[in-house]
C-alpha atoms as one frame of an Amber mdcrd trajectory, in Angstrom:
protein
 193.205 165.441  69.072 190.742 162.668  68.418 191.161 159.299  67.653 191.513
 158.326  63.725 188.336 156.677  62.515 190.357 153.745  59.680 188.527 153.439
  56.636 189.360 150.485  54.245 191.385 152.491  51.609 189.942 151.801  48.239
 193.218 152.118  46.720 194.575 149.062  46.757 198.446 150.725  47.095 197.179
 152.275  50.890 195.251 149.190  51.865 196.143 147.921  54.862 198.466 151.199
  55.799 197.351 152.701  59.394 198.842 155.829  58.386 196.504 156.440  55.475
 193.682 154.895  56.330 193.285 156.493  59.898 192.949 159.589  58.256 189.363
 158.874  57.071 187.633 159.963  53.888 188.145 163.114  52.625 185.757 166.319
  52.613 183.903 166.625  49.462 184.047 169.318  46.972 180.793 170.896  48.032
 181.222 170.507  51.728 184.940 172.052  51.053 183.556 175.183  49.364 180.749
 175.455  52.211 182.661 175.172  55.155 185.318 177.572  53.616 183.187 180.496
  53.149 183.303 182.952  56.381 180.740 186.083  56.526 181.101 189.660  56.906
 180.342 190.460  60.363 178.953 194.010  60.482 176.165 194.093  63.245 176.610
 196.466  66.000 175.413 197.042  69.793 175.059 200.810  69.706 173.191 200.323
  72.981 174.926 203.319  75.335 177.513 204.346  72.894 176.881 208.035  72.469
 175.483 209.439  69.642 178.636 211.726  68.227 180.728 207.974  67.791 178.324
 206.372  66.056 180.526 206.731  62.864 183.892 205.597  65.139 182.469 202.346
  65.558 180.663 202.287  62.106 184.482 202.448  60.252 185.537 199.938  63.254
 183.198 197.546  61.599 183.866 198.086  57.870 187.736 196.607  58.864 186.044
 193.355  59.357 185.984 193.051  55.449 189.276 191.423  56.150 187.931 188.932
  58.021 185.489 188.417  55.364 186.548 184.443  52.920 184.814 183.569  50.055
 186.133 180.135  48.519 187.840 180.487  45.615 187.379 178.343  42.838 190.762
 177.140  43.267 190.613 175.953  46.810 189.212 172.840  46.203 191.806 171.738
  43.689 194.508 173.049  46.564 192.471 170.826  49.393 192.938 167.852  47.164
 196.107 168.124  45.740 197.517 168.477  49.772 195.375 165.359  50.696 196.831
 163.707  47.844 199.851 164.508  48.695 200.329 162.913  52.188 198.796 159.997
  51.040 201.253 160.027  48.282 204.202 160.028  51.082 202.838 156.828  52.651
 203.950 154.358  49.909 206.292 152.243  51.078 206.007 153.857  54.770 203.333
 150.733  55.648 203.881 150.052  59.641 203.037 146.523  58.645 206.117 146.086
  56.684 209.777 146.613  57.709 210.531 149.333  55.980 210.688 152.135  58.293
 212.978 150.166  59.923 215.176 150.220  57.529 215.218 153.878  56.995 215.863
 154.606  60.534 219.055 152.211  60.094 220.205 153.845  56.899 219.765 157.563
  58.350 222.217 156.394  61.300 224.508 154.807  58.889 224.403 158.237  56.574
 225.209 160.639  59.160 228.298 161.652  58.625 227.284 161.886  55.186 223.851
 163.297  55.180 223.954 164.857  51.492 225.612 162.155  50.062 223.011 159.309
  51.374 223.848 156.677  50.051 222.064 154.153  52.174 218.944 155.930  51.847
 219.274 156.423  48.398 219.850 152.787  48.090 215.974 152.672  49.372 214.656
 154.126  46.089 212.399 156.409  48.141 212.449 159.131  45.804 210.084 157.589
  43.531 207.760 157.502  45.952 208.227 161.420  46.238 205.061 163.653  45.652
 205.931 167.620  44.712 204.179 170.545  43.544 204.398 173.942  42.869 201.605
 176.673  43.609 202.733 180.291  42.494 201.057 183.179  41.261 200.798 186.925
  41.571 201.416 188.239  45.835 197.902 189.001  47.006 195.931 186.092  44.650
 195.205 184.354  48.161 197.558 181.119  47.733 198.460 181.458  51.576 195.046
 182.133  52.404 193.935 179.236  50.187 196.502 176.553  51.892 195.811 177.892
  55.440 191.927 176.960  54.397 192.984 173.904  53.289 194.412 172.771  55.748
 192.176 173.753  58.744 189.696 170.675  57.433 192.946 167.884  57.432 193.401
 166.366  61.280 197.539 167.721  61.373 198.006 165.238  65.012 196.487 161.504
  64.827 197.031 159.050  67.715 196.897 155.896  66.811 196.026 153.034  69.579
 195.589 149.418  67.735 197.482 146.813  66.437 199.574 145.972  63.599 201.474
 142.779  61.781 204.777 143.037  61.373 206.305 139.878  60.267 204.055 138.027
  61.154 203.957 138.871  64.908 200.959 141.075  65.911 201.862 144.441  67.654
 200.836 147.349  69.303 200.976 150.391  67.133 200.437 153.594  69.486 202.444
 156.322  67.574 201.860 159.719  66.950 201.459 160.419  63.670 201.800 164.169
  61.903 199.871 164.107  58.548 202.159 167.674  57.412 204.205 170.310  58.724
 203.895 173.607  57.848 206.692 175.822  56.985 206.961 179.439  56.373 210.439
 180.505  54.631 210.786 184.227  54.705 214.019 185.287  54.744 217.111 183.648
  52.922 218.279 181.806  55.999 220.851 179.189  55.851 220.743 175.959  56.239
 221.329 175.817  60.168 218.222 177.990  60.696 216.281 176.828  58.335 216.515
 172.787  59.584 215.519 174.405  63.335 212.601 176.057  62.362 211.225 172.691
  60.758 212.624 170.953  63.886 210.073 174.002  65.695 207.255 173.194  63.985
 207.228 169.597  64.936 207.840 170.165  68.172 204.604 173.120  68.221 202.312
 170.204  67.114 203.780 167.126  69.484 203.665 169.143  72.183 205.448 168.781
  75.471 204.336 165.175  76.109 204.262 161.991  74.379 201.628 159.590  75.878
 201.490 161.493  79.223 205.568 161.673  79.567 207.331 164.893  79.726 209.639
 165.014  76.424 212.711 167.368  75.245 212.131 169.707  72.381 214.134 168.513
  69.338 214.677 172.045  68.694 216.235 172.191  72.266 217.912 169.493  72.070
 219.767 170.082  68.516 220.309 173.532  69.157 223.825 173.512  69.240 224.187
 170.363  66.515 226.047 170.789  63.015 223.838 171.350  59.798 224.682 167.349
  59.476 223.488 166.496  62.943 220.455 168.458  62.241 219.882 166.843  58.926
 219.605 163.559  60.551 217.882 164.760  63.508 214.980 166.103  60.611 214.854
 163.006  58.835 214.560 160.643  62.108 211.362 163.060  63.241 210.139 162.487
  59.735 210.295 158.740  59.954 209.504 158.100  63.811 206.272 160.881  63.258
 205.265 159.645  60.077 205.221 162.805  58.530 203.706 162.659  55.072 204.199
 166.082  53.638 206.085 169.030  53.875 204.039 172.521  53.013 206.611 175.186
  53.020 204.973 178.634  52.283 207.310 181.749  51.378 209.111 179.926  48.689
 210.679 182.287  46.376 212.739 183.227  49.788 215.234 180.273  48.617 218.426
 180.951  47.238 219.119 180.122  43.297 220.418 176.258  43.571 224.092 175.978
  43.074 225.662 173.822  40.380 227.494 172.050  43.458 225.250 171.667  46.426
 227.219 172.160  49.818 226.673 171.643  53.319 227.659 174.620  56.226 226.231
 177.126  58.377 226.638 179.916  56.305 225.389 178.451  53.100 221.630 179.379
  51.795 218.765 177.186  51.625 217.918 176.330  48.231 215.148 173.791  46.802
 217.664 171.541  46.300 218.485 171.227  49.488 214.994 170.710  50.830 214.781
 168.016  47.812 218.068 166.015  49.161 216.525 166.460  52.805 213.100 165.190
  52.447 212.509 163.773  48.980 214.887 161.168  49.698 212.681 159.537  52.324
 209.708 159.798  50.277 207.453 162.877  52.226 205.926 164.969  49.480 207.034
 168.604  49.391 204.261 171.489  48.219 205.926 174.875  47.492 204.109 178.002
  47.956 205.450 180.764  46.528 205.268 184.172  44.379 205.887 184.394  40.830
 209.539 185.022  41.329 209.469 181.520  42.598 209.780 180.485  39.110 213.194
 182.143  38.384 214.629 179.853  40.595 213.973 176.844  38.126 215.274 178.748
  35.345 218.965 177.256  34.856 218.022 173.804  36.790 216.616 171.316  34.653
 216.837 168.378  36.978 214.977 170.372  40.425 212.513 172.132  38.136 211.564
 168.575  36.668 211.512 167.409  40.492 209.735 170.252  41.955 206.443 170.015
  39.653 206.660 165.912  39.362 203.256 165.883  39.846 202.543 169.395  38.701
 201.675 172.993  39.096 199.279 175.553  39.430 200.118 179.244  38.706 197.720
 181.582  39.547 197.222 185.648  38.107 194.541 188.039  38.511 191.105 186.457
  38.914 188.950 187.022  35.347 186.410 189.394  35.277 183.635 186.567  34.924
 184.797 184.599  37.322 182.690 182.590  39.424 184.637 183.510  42.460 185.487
 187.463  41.489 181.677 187.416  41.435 181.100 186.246  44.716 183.611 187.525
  46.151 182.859 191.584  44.961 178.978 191.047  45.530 179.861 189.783  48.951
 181.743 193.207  49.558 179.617 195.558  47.692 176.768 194.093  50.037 178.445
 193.842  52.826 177.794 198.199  54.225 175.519 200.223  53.136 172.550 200.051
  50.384 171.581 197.196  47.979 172.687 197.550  44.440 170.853 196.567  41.424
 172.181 194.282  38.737 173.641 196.817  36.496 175.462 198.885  39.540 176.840
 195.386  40.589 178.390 194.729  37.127 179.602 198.450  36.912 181.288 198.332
  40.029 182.334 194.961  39.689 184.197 195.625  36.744 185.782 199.361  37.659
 187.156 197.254  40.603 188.994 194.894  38.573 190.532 197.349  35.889 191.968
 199.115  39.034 193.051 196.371  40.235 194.257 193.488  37.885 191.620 190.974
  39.551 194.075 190.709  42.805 191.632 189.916  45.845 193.808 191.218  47.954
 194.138 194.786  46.617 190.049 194.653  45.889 189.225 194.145  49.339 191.582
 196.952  50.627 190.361 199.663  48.144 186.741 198.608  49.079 187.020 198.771
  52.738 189.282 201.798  52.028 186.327 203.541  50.247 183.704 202.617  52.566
 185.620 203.896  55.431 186.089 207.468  53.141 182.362 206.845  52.169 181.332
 207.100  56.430 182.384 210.698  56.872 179.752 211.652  54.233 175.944 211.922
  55.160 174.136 208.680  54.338 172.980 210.032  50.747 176.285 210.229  49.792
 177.647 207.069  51.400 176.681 204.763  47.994 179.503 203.048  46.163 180.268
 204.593  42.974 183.078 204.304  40.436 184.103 208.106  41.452 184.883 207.308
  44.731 187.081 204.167  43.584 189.102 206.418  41.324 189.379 208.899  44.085
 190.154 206.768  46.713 192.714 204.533  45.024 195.041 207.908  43.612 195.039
 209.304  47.414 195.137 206.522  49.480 197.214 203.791  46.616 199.594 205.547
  44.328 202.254 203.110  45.722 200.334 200.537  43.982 200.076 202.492  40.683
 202.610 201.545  38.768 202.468 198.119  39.191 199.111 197.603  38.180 200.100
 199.653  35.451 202.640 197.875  34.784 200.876 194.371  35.324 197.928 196.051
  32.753 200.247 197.005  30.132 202.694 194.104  29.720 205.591 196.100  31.582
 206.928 192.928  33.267 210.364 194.170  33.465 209.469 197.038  35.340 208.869
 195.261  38.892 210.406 192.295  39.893 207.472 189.952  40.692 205.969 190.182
  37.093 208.992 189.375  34.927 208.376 185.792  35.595 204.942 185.971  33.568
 206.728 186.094  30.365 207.800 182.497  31.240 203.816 181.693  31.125 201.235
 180.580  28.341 197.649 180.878  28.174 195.556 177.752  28.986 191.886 179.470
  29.242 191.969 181.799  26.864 189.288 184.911  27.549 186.283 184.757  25.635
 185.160 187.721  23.843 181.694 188.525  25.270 180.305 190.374  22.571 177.125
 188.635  23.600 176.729 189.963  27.201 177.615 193.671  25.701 174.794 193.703
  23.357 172.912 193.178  26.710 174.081 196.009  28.619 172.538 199.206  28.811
 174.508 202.112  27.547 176.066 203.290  30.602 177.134 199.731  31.389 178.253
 199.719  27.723 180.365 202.760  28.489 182.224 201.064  31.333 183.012 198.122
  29.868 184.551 199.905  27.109 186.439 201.688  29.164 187.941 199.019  31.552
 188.578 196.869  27.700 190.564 199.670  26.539 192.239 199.675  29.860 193.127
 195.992  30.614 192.843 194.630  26.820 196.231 193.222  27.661 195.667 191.979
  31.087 196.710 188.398  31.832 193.914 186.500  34.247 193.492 183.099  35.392
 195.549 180.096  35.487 198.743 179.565  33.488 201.761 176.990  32.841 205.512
 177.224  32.136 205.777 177.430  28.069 208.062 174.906  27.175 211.759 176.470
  26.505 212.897 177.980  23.384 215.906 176.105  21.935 219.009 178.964  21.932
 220.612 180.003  19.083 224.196 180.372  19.685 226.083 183.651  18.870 228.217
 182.093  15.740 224.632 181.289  14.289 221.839 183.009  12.585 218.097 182.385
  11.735 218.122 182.045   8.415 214.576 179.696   7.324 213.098 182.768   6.052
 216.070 183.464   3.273 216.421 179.738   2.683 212.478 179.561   1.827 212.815
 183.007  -0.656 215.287 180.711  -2.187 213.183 177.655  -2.953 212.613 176.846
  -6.219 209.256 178.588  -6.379 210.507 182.057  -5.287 213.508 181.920  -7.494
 211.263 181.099 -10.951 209.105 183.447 -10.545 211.651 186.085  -9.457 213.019
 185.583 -13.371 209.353 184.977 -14.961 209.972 181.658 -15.194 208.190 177.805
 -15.162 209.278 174.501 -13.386 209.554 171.921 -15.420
């Protein structure tokens, strides 16, 4: 925990605010993508190890291809949008200015009310509210991409110096948490749900507060009602300055009800995050599956609130991909021989018809084949696009129907995927005839194969289509008879001329 270094905010809306300008200037987008990226450690000390184990410890190595990061293109755009995003939840949250004050006061006044709050309301906070959505297919790396993220924003700031509140000057020496972090996994209700955010505050406070020994709010609330624990939340909120709220696991939340209520036994939904948080102003970033996006289906009002400021819905990675690139030449690489161009693209692209461009899924059936690969003799320990095929039927079949499934346009078939019928295409694929006349014939081959194989395959990033106005069941299409009926149709149906 180090002491904020205050920068004069050149955003005239933060000038002057401790809270966002003691969080200094941001990273930028090269020094992001550099200080993201994390090696494949493979070296060994065979020193002493007898000779017969060599191959133990050789397969112990080839599992640190999970430890293995390579920056997607994405993560930058995630870094930024989080920064934003705290700064976002500092408007009208100036320690200068009496406002958070005031909330304090109206959060006493609501308690016996929490979801109604109408004093808080009455603050107009919720304009000040920053939310967005990140979704996309389970193993695209949108955990691993926040996690990232948010290893290069200081979470704990002390602050030591002075401030001006109303016209007095004043010592300012609070503790200030930039974001929580929240992982929702199971359909919990409310109770639970409100202590495990209540945990997380208290895992980055700590035990002590300037030097003095302090209770655990989770402690301390652990026997409250969901309202007491609602207002406990939203005091830690304002006394910590929390600006944002990143709660990971999202399509865990149960569908919102058309009449939000308050009790132990009642699920958390998005809604009820909205009324807890949003209220005060904090921004709120979901993180979430596809199926996250069901949830929005028959709410207008928290669909429109939970992607105020946006979304980003993430697929399988494209085959040219600057990161699907990186990423497969950092893994092909990483054991064994050095490939030449064409093997890299070969491989490269057998890897993603198997499997859908998921980085996840690639990096298990690589290390999966290297590891088969170590029992042979080192002739016959080279990456080939046999010993993908054979490794992914033996040691993946659970996995083959849904990337089947995913390849063919079988949403309906699993779960996770249905959502993608919800999507649109915003970077359309480009064709590539060029780089095929390029290739040399056994290249050519391959390509064909995998474009025959994944011709349908949906990559990249996507957006909600807008919705389809419904056509109720007492009514009928009927523009294509009306237009056979124009007068056009109907002359010439009888050989006839308009006048």
């Amino acid at each position: 925990m180090s002491k904020p270094h205050y920068i004069n905010h050149p955003n005239p809306n933060y000038r002057g605010n401790p809270l966002a300008e003691g969080m200094g200037y941001p990273l930028s987008r090269n020094s992001i993508q550099v200080s993201s990226n994390k090696a494949f450690e493979g070296t060994l000390d065979l020193t002493d190890v007898p000779v017969d184990l060599y191959g133990y410890y050789n397969r112990s190595a080839i599992l640190n291809l999970f430890s293995l990061h390579v920056c997607q293109d994405e993560m930058v755009d995630v870094y930024e949008i989080i920064r934003h995003g705290i700064e976002y939840g500092y408007l009208g949250r100036n320690p200068n200015e009496p406002e958070i004050g005031r909330m304090l006061a109206a959060i006493e006044r609501d308690k016996n009310e929490p979801l109604k709050a109408l004093n808080i309301k009455r603050l107009n906070m919720l304009e000040n509210s920053f939310s967005y959505l990140i979704a996309g297919l389970s193993g695209r790396g949108k955990s691993a991409m926040v996690k990232m993220a948010l290893t290069h924003i200081v979470q704990k700031i002390p602050h030591d110096t002075h401030i001006v509140l109303n016209g007095n000057k004043a010592a300012f020496t609070d503790i200030q948490i930039t974001y929580i972090y929240v992982e929702h996994h199971d359909r919990v209700g409310q109770k639970a749900f409100l202590i495990s955010i209540l945990q997380a505050i208290d895992g980055v406070i700590g035990d002590a507060i300037n030097g003095e020994k302090r209770k655990p709010y989770a402690y301390e609330n652990r026997n409250g009602s969901v309202f007491e624990l609602m207002n406990a939340v939203r005091k830690a909120v304002v006394v910590h300055h929390i600006g944002a709220f990143i709660i990971d696991e999202a399509q865990n939340f149960a569908p919102a009800a058309k009449d939000l209520k308050i009790g132990t036994q009642e699920k958390t939904s998005m809604k009820f995050v909205e009324e807890l948080i949003n209220t005060l102003g904090v921004s709120s970033i979901f993180v979430g599956t596809l199926s996250t996006l069901t949830l929005f289906e028959k709410e207008v009002t928290i669909t429109r609130r939970t992607i105020r400021c946006g979304s980003m819905i993430l697929l399988g990675c494209p085959l040219n991909n600057s990161f699907w690139m990186r990423l497969t030449d950092q893994l092909f690489k990483a054991v064994g021989p050095a490939y030449s161009k064409d093997e890299l693209f070969i491989l490269r692209t057998h890897l993603h018809g198997l499997t859908a461009g998921i980085p996840a899924i690639a990096v298990s059936l690589v290390q999966s084949t290297l590891r088969f690969l170590s029992y042979h003799d080192k002739e016959g320990q080279r990456l080939t696009t046999d010993a993908f095929d054979f490794v992914f039927e033996q040691q993946f079949k659970l996995l083959h129907g849904p990337m089947a499934a995913l390849i063919d346009e079988d949403y309906d078939k699993f779960e996770d995927f249905k959502p993608i019928k919800l999507l649109k295409e915003i970077n359309p694929k480009s064709a590539g005839e060029e780089q095929l006349n390029e290739l040399n014939k056994e290249a050519e081959k391959v390509y064909q194969l995998w474009q025959k194989k994944t011709e349908n395959l949906k990559t990249g990033k996507y957006q909600l289509a807008p919705p389809q106005e419904a056509i109720s069941h007492h009514q009928v299409e009927a523009s294509d008879a009306s237009n056979k009926l124009s007068p056009d149709n109907f002359m010439a149906l009888i050989e006839g001329e308009i006048s």
